[in-house]
Short mmCIF file of C-alpha atoms and ligand atoms in Angstrom, two decimals:
data_model
loop_
_atom_site.label_atom_id
_atom_site.label_comp_id
_atom_site.label_asym_id
_atom_site.label_seq_id
_atom_site.Cartn_x
_atom_site.Cartn_y
_atom_site.Cartn_z
CA MET A 1 -10.85 9.34 -15.66
CA SER A 2 -10.67 6.53 -13.39
CA ASN A 3 -8.93 8.47 -10.20
CA GLY A 4 -11.47 11.62 -10.15
CA GLN A 5 -14.27 8.63 -8.91
CA TYR A 6 -14.32 8.80 -5.41
CA ILE A 7 -15.85 6.13 -3.01
CA SER A 8 -17.41 6.12 0.61
CA THR A 9 -15.15 4.66 3.46
CA ARG A 10 -18.48 3.31 4.77
CA GLY A 11 -19.76 2.32 0.81
CA GLU A 12 -23.17 2.95 1.32
CA ALA A 13 -23.13 6.59 -0.47
CA PRO A 14 -23.04 7.49 -3.84
CA GLU A 15 -19.70 7.50 -6.19
CA LEU A 16 -18.95 10.94 -6.80
CA GLY A 17 -16.28 12.81 -9.11
CA PHE A 18 -13.90 14.83 -7.38
CA GLU A 19 -15.70 18.50 -7.70
CA ASP A 20 -18.42 16.81 -5.64
CA ALA A 21 -16.63 15.39 -3.27
CA VAL A 22 -14.60 18.24 -2.99
CA LEU A 23 -18.16 20.47 -2.24
CA ALA A 24 -19.34 17.62 -0.07
CA GLY A 25 -17.04 17.21 2.55
CA LEU A 26 -18.61 13.88 4.58
CA ALA A 27 -20.57 11.50 2.85
CA ARG A 28 -23.73 10.91 2.94
CA ASP A 29 -23.18 7.52 4.89
CA GLY A 30 -21.18 8.95 7.46
CA GLY A 31 -18.41 8.13 5.78
CA LEU A 32 -15.28 9.86 4.18
CA TYR A 33 -14.16 9.95 0.52
CA VAL A 34 -11.27 8.02 -0.84
CA PRO A 35 -9.80 7.90 -4.40
CA LYS A 36 -11.02 4.77 -5.45
CA GLN A 37 -7.46 4.68 -7.36
CA TRP A 38 -4.11 5.62 -5.65
CA PRO A 39 -1.99 7.44 -8.58
CA THR A 40 1.55 7.51 -8.73
CA LEU A 41 4.70 9.57 -9.70
CA SER A 42 7.71 8.02 -11.92
CA PRO A 43 11.56 8.48 -10.01
CA ASP A 44 11.89 10.74 -12.66
CA THR A 45 9.39 13.28 -11.39
CA ILE A 46 10.05 12.82 -8.03
CA ALA A 47 13.51 13.89 -8.58
CA SER A 48 12.76 16.66 -11.40
CA PHE A 49 10.77 18.35 -7.87
CA ALA A 50 14.14 18.85 -6.40
CA GLY A 51 14.57 23.54 -6.53
CA ARG A 52 11.10 23.29 -7.57
CA PRO A 53 8.71 26.33 -6.82
CA PHE A 54 6.04 24.79 -4.46
CA HIS A 55 3.21 25.47 -6.34
CA GLU A 56 5.26 23.65 -9.54
CA VAL A 57 4.72 21.28 -7.11
CA ALA A 58 1.90 21.10 -5.56
CA VAL A 59 0.47 21.02 -8.84
CA GLU A 60 1.97 17.77 -10.22
CA VAL A 61 0.66 15.84 -6.50
CA ILE A 62 -2.38 17.16 -7.32
CA GLU A 63 -3.75 17.26 -10.58
CA PRO A 64 -3.88 13.12 -10.87
CA PHE A 65 -6.78 13.65 -8.04
CA THR A 66 -9.15 15.51 -10.15
CA GLY A 67 -9.96 13.07 -12.63
CA GLY A 68 -9.45 16.50 -14.89
CA ALA A 69 -12.44 18.44 -13.43
CA VAL A 70 -9.65 21.81 -12.98
CA SER A 71 -7.91 22.01 -16.11
CA ARG A 72 -3.75 22.93 -15.07
CA ALA A 73 -3.90 26.54 -16.00
CA GLU A 74 -6.61 26.60 -13.22
CA LEU A 75 -4.67 24.31 -10.87
CA THR A 76 -1.94 26.39 -11.45
CA ALA A 77 -3.63 29.92 -11.16
CA ILE A 78 -5.16 28.52 -7.78
CA ALA A 79 -1.73 27.09 -6.61
CA LYS A 80 0.56 30.81 -7.50
CA ASP A 81 -1.97 32.81 -5.63
CA ALA A 82 -2.35 30.29 -1.79
CA TYR A 83 0.82 29.89 -1.94
CA ALA A 84 1.92 33.75 -2.45
CA SER A 85 0.28 34.27 0.59
CA PHE A 86 2.88 32.13 2.18
CA ASP A 87 5.99 34.46 3.68
CA HIS A 88 8.68 32.17 2.84
CA PRO A 89 10.67 31.82 -0.79
CA ALA A 90 10.01 28.41 -0.42
CA VAL A 91 6.74 27.80 1.09
CA THR A 92 8.05 25.23 3.43
CA PRO A 93 11.67 25.15 3.85
CA LEU A 94 13.70 22.93 6.00
CA VAL A 95 15.51 23.26 8.34
CA GLN A 96 18.58 21.53 10.33
CA LEU A 97 18.42 21.04 13.84
CA GLU A 98 21.06 17.80 14.05
CA PRO A 99 22.70 15.66 11.98
CA GLY A 100 20.52 13.57 9.97
CA ARG A 101 17.41 15.21 12.03
CA PHE A 102 15.26 18.61 10.71
CA VAL A 103 12.46 20.68 10.59
CA LEU A 104 9.69 21.50 8.15
CA GLU A 105 9.16 24.86 8.96
CA LEU A 106 4.86 24.73 7.71
CA PHE A 107 4.22 28.07 9.58
CA HIS A 108 5.17 30.49 6.99
CA GLY A 109 1.00 30.80 5.57
CA PRO A 110 -1.33 33.98 7.24
CA THR A 111 -2.40 31.85 10.54
CA LEU A 112 1.38 30.34 11.19
CA ALA A 113 0.22 26.58 10.83
CA PHE A 114 0.68 23.95 8.77
CA LYS A 115 -3.48 23.71 7.75
CA ASP A 116 -2.86 27.41 5.70
CA VAL A 117 -1.01 25.41 2.96
CA ALA A 118 -4.13 23.43 2.24
CA MET A 119 -6.66 25.68 3.46
CA GLN A 120 -5.15 28.45 1.67
CA PHE A 121 -5.22 26.13 -1.82
CA LEU A 122 -9.27 24.60 -0.70
CA SER A 123 -10.78 28.71 -0.50
CA ARG A 124 -9.66 28.56 -3.97
CA LEU A 125 -10.36 25.41 -5.61
CA MET A 126 -14.03 25.91 -3.94
CA ASP A 127 -14.75 29.65 -4.76
CA LEU A 128 -14.28 28.37 -8.51
CA ILE A 129 -16.82 24.72 -8.43
CA LEU A 130 -19.04 26.97 -7.05
CA ALA A 131 -18.39 29.89 -9.06
CA LYS A 132 -18.75 28.13 -11.94
CA ARG A 133 -21.66 25.76 -10.71
CA ASN A 134 -23.59 29.41 -9.59
CA GLN A 135 -24.00 28.25 -6.16
CA ARG A 136 -23.43 29.78 -2.81
CA ALA A 137 -22.09 26.97 0.34
CA THR A 138 -22.26 26.83 4.30
CA ILE A 139 -19.19 25.84 5.46
CA VAL A 140 -19.57 24.36 8.89
CA CYS A 141 -15.43 23.85 11.21
CA ALA A 142 -15.18 21.63 13.88
CA THR A 143 -11.29 23.44 15.65
CA SER A 144 -9.22 22.45 18.47
CA GLY A 145 -7.51 25.93 17.65
CA ASP A 146 -5.62 25.86 14.79
CA THR A 147 -8.08 24.72 11.18
CA GLY A 148 -10.84 27.62 12.31
CA GLY A 149 -8.74 30.11 11.92
CA ALA A 150 -7.15 29.21 8.80
CA ALA A 151 -10.16 28.26 7.68
CA VAL A 152 -11.91 31.61 8.73
CA GLU A 153 -8.49 33.81 7.02
CA ALA A 154 -8.59 32.11 3.35
CA PHE A 155 -12.28 32.67 3.39
CA ARG A 156 -13.50 35.74 4.88
CA GLY A 157 -14.83 38.10 2.38
CA ALA A 158 -15.80 35.12 -0.29
CA ASP A 159 -18.49 36.02 -2.85
CA ASN A 160 -20.91 32.67 -2.32
CA VAL A 161 -18.97 31.23 1.49
CA ASP A 162 -20.16 31.41 4.92
CA ILE A 163 -17.93 30.25 7.27
CA VAL A 164 -19.61 28.92 10.72
CA VAL A 165 -16.59 27.68 13.42
CA LEU A 166 -17.30 25.75 16.08
CA PHE A 167 -13.93 25.98 18.74
CA PRO A 168 -14.16 24.68 22.44
CA ASP A 169 -14.68 27.55 24.12
CA GLY A 170 -12.17 28.30 26.69
CA ARG A 171 -9.54 25.86 25.52
CA VAL A 172 -7.91 27.57 22.07
CA SER A 173 -4.89 29.73 22.93
CA ASP A 174 -5.36 33.48 22.51
CA VAL A 175 -4.35 33.82 19.02
CA GLN A 176 -5.24 31.40 17.99
CA ARG A 177 -9.32 32.42 19.30
CA ARG A 178 -8.36 36.46 18.12
CA MET A 179 -7.66 35.34 14.15
CA MET A 180 -11.84 33.70 14.40
CA THR A 181 -12.84 36.72 16.26
CA THR A 182 -11.46 39.30 14.81
CA PRO A 183 -12.38 38.84 11.36
CA THR A 184 -15.31 41.88 10.21
CA GLU A 185 -16.75 40.24 7.09
CA ALA A 186 -20.14 39.57 7.53
CA ASN A 187 -19.50 36.18 5.99
CA VAL A 188 -17.40 35.20 9.14
CA HIS A 189 -19.89 33.56 12.17
CA ALA A 190 -17.23 31.90 15.65
CA LEU A 191 -19.13 29.96 17.64
CA ALA A 192 -17.70 29.31 21.33
CA ILE A 193 -19.14 26.34 23.35
CA ASP A 194 -19.27 25.22 26.02
CA GLY A 195 -17.45 21.15 25.37
CA THR A 196 -14.72 19.76 23.67
CA PHE A 197 -13.13 19.40 20.81
CA ASP A 198 -14.64 15.98 20.33
CA ASP A 199 -17.87 17.82 20.89
CA CYS A 200 -17.76 19.97 18.10
CA GLN A 201 -16.42 17.09 15.55
CA ALA A 202 -19.36 15.61 17.36
CA LEU A 203 -22.17 18.12 16.54
CA VAL A 204 -20.64 19.00 12.84
CA LYS A 205 -20.80 15.28 12.37
CA ALA A 206 -24.30 16.04 12.98
CA MET A 207 -25.07 18.03 11.39
CA PHE A 208 -24.37 16.32 8.40
CA ASN A 209 -25.78 13.02 9.54
CA ASP A 210 -29.20 15.35 9.08
CA HIS A 211 -29.41 15.66 5.35
CA ARG A 212 -32.30 18.06 5.14
CA PHE A 213 -30.57 20.53 6.94
CA ARG A 214 -27.60 19.68 4.87
CA ASP A 215 -29.33 20.50 1.29
CA GLU A 216 -31.11 23.30 3.60
CA VAL A 217 -28.05 25.72 4.35
CA ALA A 218 -26.01 23.34 1.40
CA LEU A 219 -23.29 22.58 3.94
CA SER A 220 -19.97 22.00 2.74
CA GLY A 221 -16.81 20.41 4.90
CA VAL A 222 -13.30 21.86 4.97
CA ASN A 223 -12.46 19.81 8.02
CA SER A 224 -9.49 16.47 7.25
CA ILE A 225 -13.02 14.34 6.13
CA ASN A 226 -12.15 17.00 3.20
CA TRP A 227 -10.81 15.43 0.82
CA ALA A 228 -9.15 18.53 -0.99
CA ARG A 229 -7.76 19.15 2.44
CA VAL A 230 -5.26 16.12 2.68
CA ALA A 231 -4.15 16.78 -0.97
CA PRO A 232 -2.57 19.95 -0.98
CA GLN A 233 -0.19 18.71 2.36
CA ILE A 234 1.46 15.13 0.19
CA THR A 235 3.01 18.74 -1.47
CA TYR A 236 5.08 18.75 1.23
CA TYR A 237 5.93 15.32 1.98
CA PHE A 238 7.13 14.65 -2.05
CA ALA A 239 9.23 18.45 -1.27
CA ALA A 240 11.19 17.79 1.46
CA ALA A 241 11.79 14.24 0.16
CA ALA A 242 13.43 15.07 -3.01
CA ALA A 243 15.51 18.55 -1.11
CA LEU A 244 17.33 15.17 0.91
CA GLY A 245 17.76 13.67 -2.04
CA ALA A 246 14.68 11.32 -3.05
CA PRO A 247 13.63 8.66 -5.14
CA HIS A 248 17.57 8.37 -5.21
CA ARG A 249 17.46 8.31 -1.01
CA LYS A 250 14.78 7.19 1.22
CA VAL A 251 13.74 9.80 4.34
CA SER A 252 11.51 9.73 6.79
CA PHE A 253 8.86 11.69 8.50
CA SER A 254 7.56 12.08 12.17
CA VAL A 255 4.13 13.58 12.03
CA PRO A 256 2.77 15.52 15.13
CA THR A 257 -0.69 14.40 14.83
CA GLY A 258 -4.22 14.89 16.71
CA ASN A 259 -6.71 14.07 13.79
CA PHE A 260 -4.74 11.79 11.71
CA GLY A 261 -4.79 14.01 8.72
CA ASP A 262 -1.19 15.14 8.32
CA ILE A 263 0.38 11.61 8.47
CA PHE A 264 -2.74 10.30 6.28
CA ALA A 265 -1.15 13.35 3.42
CA GLY A 266 2.34 10.90 4.09
CA TYR A 267 0.71 7.91 4.20
CA VAL A 268 -0.46 8.60 0.75
CA ALA A 269 2.92 9.78 -0.39
CA LYS A 270 4.36 6.43 0.18
CA ARG A 271 1.50 4.32 -1.79
CA MET A 272 2.53 7.41 -4.40
CA GLY A 273 6.09 5.90 -4.78
CA LEU A 274 7.04 7.83 -2.87
CA GLY A 275 10.53 6.06 -0.61
CA ILE A 276 9.95 6.98 3.24
CA GLU A 277 11.12 4.60 5.23
CA ARG A 278 9.90 5.49 9.17
CA LEU A 279 6.64 7.24 9.63
CA THR A 280 5.71 7.75 13.09
CA VAL A 281 2.87 8.93 14.31
CA ALA A 282 3.84 11.79 16.97
CA SER A 283 1.04 11.78 19.75
CA ASN A 284 1.01 13.90 22.99
CA SER A 285 -0.13 12.29 26.53
CA ASN A 286 -3.22 12.11 24.54
CA ASP A 287 -2.31 8.74 23.16
CA ILE A 288 -5.06 7.14 21.53
CA LEU A 289 -2.61 6.48 18.03
CA PRO A 290 0.10 4.92 20.63
CA ARG A 291 -2.13 2.81 22.20
CA THR A 292 -3.51 1.89 19.33
CA MET A 293 -1.35 0.41 17.55
CA ALA A 294 0.57 -1.42 19.82
CA THR A 295 -2.44 -3.37 20.88
CA GLY A 296 -4.23 -3.53 18.12
CA THR A 297 -7.50 -1.67 19.71
CA TYR A 298 -8.66 1.69 18.70
CA GLU A 299 -10.10 2.69 22.65
CA LYS A 300 -11.14 6.00 23.21
CA ARG A 301 -10.52 7.48 26.62
CA GLY A 302 -11.10 11.15 28.61
CA VAL A 303 -9.35 14.33 26.49
CA VAL A 304 -6.46 15.72 28.93
CA ALA A 305 -5.53 19.87 28.35
CA THR A 306 -1.53 19.62 27.44
CA SER A 307 0.69 22.63 26.33
CA SER A 308 -0.27 21.20 22.20
CA PRO A 309 -4.50 22.06 22.67
CA SER A 310 -4.24 20.81 18.60
CA MET A 311 -3.49 18.11 19.02
CA ASP A 312 -6.33 17.08 22.54
CA ILE A 313 -7.77 14.02 19.94
CA GLN A 314 -9.59 11.13 20.82
CA VAL A 315 -11.95 10.33 17.70
CA SER A 316 -9.13 11.17 15.06
CA SER A 317 -11.42 11.20 12.17
CA ASN A 318 -8.90 10.48 8.91
CA PHE A 319 -7.50 7.13 10.72
CA GLU A 320 -11.22 5.32 8.94
CA ARG A 321 -9.82 6.44 6.02
CA TYR A 322 -6.25 4.00 6.91
CA LEU A 323 -8.50 1.80 7.96
CA PHE A 324 -10.14 1.18 5.36
CA GLU A 325 -7.06 0.76 2.71
CA THR A 326 -5.14 -1.87 5.64
CA GLN A 327 -8.17 -3.65 5.72
CA SER A 328 -9.17 -4.38 2.44
CA ARG A 329 -11.37 -1.34 1.72
CA ASP A 330 -13.62 -3.72 3.79
CA ALA A 331 -16.82 -1.19 3.78
CA ALA A 332 -18.77 -3.55 5.82
CA LEU A 333 -16.20 -4.16 8.22
CA ILE A 334 -15.59 -0.62 8.54
CA ARG A 335 -19.00 0.67 9.22
CA SER A 336 -19.58 -2.22 12.46
CA GLN A 337 -16.28 -1.01 13.68
CA MET A 338 -17.20 3.07 13.63
CA ALA A 339 -20.86 1.21 15.68
CA SER A 340 -18.72 -0.48 18.02
CA LEU A 341 -16.45 3.10 18.34
CA GLY A 342 -19.90 4.58 18.98
CA GLN A 343 -21.61 1.62 21.47
CA SER A 344 -18.96 1.20 23.49
CA GLY A 345 -16.14 3.89 23.15
CA ARG A 346 -13.91 1.17 21.15
CA PHE A 347 -13.08 -1.60 18.80
CA GLU A 348 -10.85 -4.51 16.94
CA VAL A 349 -8.33 -3.31 14.22
CA ARG A 350 -8.26 -5.94 12.33
CA GLY A 351 -4.84 -7.86 11.35
CA GLY A 352 -3.95 -6.31 14.99
CA PRO A 353 -0.64 -4.43 15.76
CA ALA A 354 1.70 -6.60 13.35
CA ARG A 355 -0.55 -5.13 10.25
CA LEU A 356 -0.20 -1.72 11.84
CA ALA A 357 3.93 -2.18 12.12
CA GLU A 358 3.88 -2.08 8.81
CA ASP A 359 2.80 1.18 7.44
CA PHE A 360 3.68 3.71 11.06
CA ALA A 361 5.51 3.47 14.41
CA ALA A 362 4.22 5.51 16.72
CA GLU A 363 5.09 7.76 20.54
CA SER A 364 3.32 9.87 22.52
CA ALA A 365 4.93 12.53 24.78
CA SER A 366 4.07 13.89 28.41
CA GLU A 367 4.03 17.48 29.42
CA SER A 368 7.77 17.04 31.16
CA GLU A 369 9.84 15.53 27.98
CA VAL A 370 7.58 18.18 25.39
CA ALA A 371 8.75 21.38 27.72
CA GLU A 372 12.45 19.16 28.66
CA CYS A 373 13.28 19.64 24.43
CA ILE A 374 12.02 22.59 23.99
CA ARG A 375 14.68 24.20 26.77
CA GLU A 376 17.17 21.69 25.61
CA THR A 377 16.75 21.89 21.75
CA ARG A 378 17.29 25.73 22.49
CA ALA A 379 19.91 25.97 24.57
CA ALA A 380 21.76 23.33 21.95
CA THR A 381 20.95 24.95 19.30
CA GLY A 382 19.25 28.73 19.39
CA TYR A 383 16.06 26.76 17.59
CA LEU A 384 12.62 27.78 19.61
CA LEU A 385 10.09 24.65 19.39
CA GLU A 386 6.66 25.13 19.91
CA PRO A 387 4.67 21.88 22.06
CA HIS A 388 3.01 20.02 18.85
CA THR A 389 6.66 20.26 16.89
CA ALA A 390 8.83 19.42 20.00
CA CYS A 391 5.74 15.89 20.22
CA GLY A 392 7.11 15.58 16.96
CA LEU A 393 11.41 15.96 17.81
CA ILE A 394 10.52 13.66 21.12
CA ALA A 395 8.81 10.74 18.91
CA SER A 396 12.24 10.59 16.30
CA ARG A 397 14.90 10.48 19.28
CA LYS A 398 13.17 8.33 20.49
CA ARG A 399 12.76 5.70 17.46
CA GLN A 400 16.21 6.89 16.15
CA SER A 401 18.51 7.73 18.96
CA ALA A 402 21.77 7.71 17.16
CA PRO A 403 22.11 9.08 13.77
CA SER A 404 21.35 7.56 11.26
CA THR A 405 22.39 7.50 7.07
CA ILE A 406 18.58 7.93 6.81
CA PRO A 407 17.54 11.54 7.53
CA GLU A 408 14.26 12.35 9.52
CA VAL A 409 12.29 15.04 8.87
CA VAL A 410 10.76 16.50 11.61
CA LEU A 411 7.17 18.40 10.90
CA ALA A 412 6.99 21.51 12.47
CA THR A 413 3.15 22.54 12.38
CA ALA A 414 2.95 25.72 14.06
CA HIS A 415 4.78 28.64 15.05
CA PRO A 416 5.78 29.44 18.56
CA ALA A 417 3.70 32.76 18.70
CA LYS A 418 0.88 31.19 18.30
CA PHE A 419 0.79 29.27 21.70
CA ALA A 420 2.06 32.87 24.15
CA GLU A 421 0.68 30.70 26.98
CA ALA A 422 1.91 27.81 27.22
CA MET A 423 6.07 28.91 26.04
CA THR A 424 6.10 31.46 28.51
CA ASP A 425 5.28 29.05 30.62
CA ILE A 426 7.73 26.39 29.13
CA VAL A 427 11.24 28.76 28.63
CA GLY A 428 9.83 32.10 30.78
CA ALA A 429 8.61 34.01 27.42
CA SER A 430 7.22 34.02 24.36
CA ALA A 431 7.77 34.69 20.84
CA PRO A 432 7.12 37.05 18.98
CA LEU A 433 4.71 37.47 16.49
CA PRO A 434 5.78 37.92 13.41
CA ALA A 435 4.70 42.13 12.38
CA ARG A 436 1.87 41.04 9.84
CA LEU A 437 -0.12 40.04 12.94
CA SER A 438 0.75 42.29 15.45
CA HIS A 439 -2.86 44.27 14.85
CA LEU A 440 -4.57 41.20 16.45
CA LEU A 441 -4.32 41.30 20.22
CA THR A 442 -6.08 44.97 19.86
CA GLU A 443 -8.92 44.81 17.27
CA GLN A 444 -12.80 43.74 18.71
CA GLU A 445 -13.73 40.70 18.72
CA ARG A 446 -16.89 39.22 17.75
CA VAL A 447 -17.98 35.35 19.14
CA THR A 448 -21.83 33.89 19.70
CA GLN A 449 -21.66 31.23 22.69
CA LEU A 450 -24.33 28.69 22.24
CA ASN A 451 -24.69 25.49 24.00
CA ASN A 452 -22.95 21.77 23.27
CA ASP A 453 -26.91 21.62 21.46
CA VAL A 454 -27.39 20.24 17.81
CA VAL A 455 -30.99 22.54 18.04
CA GLU A 456 -28.83 25.40 18.97
CA VAL A 457 -26.22 25.81 16.50
CA GLN A 458 -28.37 24.76 13.76
CA ASN A 459 -30.77 27.62 14.64
CA TYR A 460 -27.72 30.28 14.96
CA ILE A 461 -26.75 29.00 11.45
CA ARG A 462 -30.46 28.91 9.87
CA THR A 463 -30.75 32.48 10.95
CA THR A 464 -27.35 34.07 9.92
CA THR A 465 -25.88 32.46 7.07
CA ARG A 466 -26.60 33.24 3.66
CA ALA A 467 -27.71 30.10 1.48
CA ALA A 468 -30.57 29.38 4.09
CA ARG A 469 -32.22 32.10 1.95
C1 PLP B 1 -4.27 20.31 13.25
C2 PLP B 1 -2.78 20.07 13.59
C3 PLP B 1 -2.33 19.61 14.13
C4 PLP B 1 -2.38 17.52 13.94
O1 PLP B 1 -3.09 17.96 12.88
P1 PLP B 1 -3.53 16.49 12.27
O2 PLP B 1 -4.07 16.79 10.71
O3 PLP B 1 -4.83 16.85 12.43
O4 PLP B 1 -2.82 15.37 12.69
C5 PLP B 1 -0.23 19.31 14.80
N1 PLP B 1 0.19 20.66 14.92
C6 PLP B 1 -0.80 21.47 15.02
C7 PLP B 1 0.00 23.36 15.46
C8 PLP B 1 -2.07 21.44 14.19
O5 PLP B 1 -2.56 22.62 14.23
#
């Protein structure tokens, strides 16, 4: 089945089936796996999503990407179990903020950020694949804050997997850090790296590109470079749009963006047949994507720390998947662009701003705009936004100031309790943690501090994880 075949954006890695692409994470040529063909869903199927349980919509959306490698019954069991870990019966409920504008609350999972939607699914899927093959894996994951906690929560105690998370020391919130450092299971390893998120991501990529090490410890990745991180996120674009009248009515989305994973899922939803009017990339002051959309030049600058740390990123990994699509799947061009990024910190997108504007709008929000938006929204509606979601709302309003007949959905990517320090600065108080998480603040932490040095990290992994033995 052709939909089950995955190809690398850099064209020099073997084609893989769904299960191998899931276990591989990053392709061996440094590229990202994408499906050879995009499946589509019929208008009738999309219409049938209205009012259906989230896990059923997830199965309909994800199944076409599996090429039959995982049975429908297995997928259903995984999805049902994954989304039972959410504390809202709708899993990702829509809340109306003002005429024509909604927030899609993606933070009802165990670690209070949207990453649970994919990670809870992926951990069960990986476990199934490894168990079938009688294999073990070492999962290494770089985090700007939220991915690490979601991965640790999803894989803690897993029989076949060790989970190693690398986070930038001192640059994540207390709640984010504690989600990684308080679990007591022996298969959980939290590493505080003396560096930025981009440094952590570069360490992970370097370990994947060291093929001997990669095979020695059976390295696997759950950053959004893993296709099975992106696929489950497509679900909520369909579910939200169907709730607002798709396929009979178009819907727009504004998406707080860092590594380009979540918004790429929206792009895929569109490719699969969902009527999306506008897809807006929302950034904080780290505005590499809005600059790229405006100029056609992707150019790295220094990262500045903001109140939305999960978007404090300069190298958006999943942008490569989109580049591959928009540049006619020209893998040689991707290779030369990525080489240029490595050497000079920049490259040109073929087709320039006009080509990019066909698929995305883009806006950035300053720190003062974020604070003002959170205060003003609370005063007007009583609704408490956190800073990432505020960037999404600001971008939406910059694009569409007057009410429109086409509804716009702002993705609410985290719960305000996760960013207590920033919320206290902005509104003078933090949102309380949900009761099921209150234990976090008092439990003992377990963390290893390491330098920004790939050999040091590799030695740590060799000596502490089980697949290496
Ligand atoms: C990870 C994250 C983002 C950015 O998502 P990407 O898929 O990396 O673009 C935005 N907001 C929050 C709260 C996050 O945790």
